[in-house]
C-alpha angles and dihedrals in degrees: 000000000000115000123197117222099197108191118344120182096323118133116252093252094054091098133002091236099042107133113231106144117074093245091052092050089050090048092053093044089054091048095052092042088059087058092055102267110148100183133047130186117204137178109217117217133208126229091281093053094252120137114259140175094197108142096234093055096040090049093052093049096046094045092051093048090048090053094050098037107030115191095023116125110243121207132183133185131252095195124170090228088063098044113011096189112085092204092053090049090054093049091047093051090049088053090055087068089072096054098094110198087005094063111115118240092220140005131209116238121183115221093214094059122098112255096018094140091052091052090050091050092049093049095050092046089065096041100263116134123220137236108200114216113215111185101172141022086253089059088051091054090049090053093049091050093049097038126223114306116234111272096034107152098178144341118241111214100200118194103202093181106111097192104107091212094060106022093091092048090053090050091051091051090054092047092051092049090050093054112192110324116193092247131063118280119219115202122198142155136203141233111342089358096053100086098042090051092047090050090051092049089050091050094053093039102240129135118276141167143218137184143113091298089068106029141359099201137062121241090267090061096250117132110260116242093220146325089284089057090054092047093047090051092048092051090051093058113107116175 
């Protein structure tokens, strides 16, 4: 499975084609869905362009994507950098359950963040699945010790090492520490490490992702023209 991470935490001026507005996220979701992508991860923004997990904004973004790209799994974050208070994150996720067609299918929860198990429990209680973000081998050990929370759809092994020479090695360390969880593992990198990690994931036949959240350029170093350009390039990689 190839997931498309359409915008992430990047500022609006990071790239001319970075989708920030709901209609632009829906446009990009539709474009990558036409290429065969079945899952998108998006970071909704408020009127100032800042990331938000407020239900009204999340609901608008998700509903519009669902309208333009029906059948595509839609995921959003619950990051501590967006809402530092764990209790507030839990209450917000519970409120997502009342969003109807604007309810996300899945939410990202990082294992290293305080209150992560409570957020997972809240999400699943309202029918939202969970992607568990594992950034280090230490996070992987924490996850194995705690066990997978109910509703876990996949584990994201996220190599945050941007050095292309070592990004894959870091990803492999995380995978080994994870062992073999009973759900799919999605491996991805970021910036200069994004393409080497994607190529490795393709080689070993595990799920991966690409998109402007992770990288702005193609493997040849040229600036990508859009998320569909990145996805098309990823799909062309055969190793």
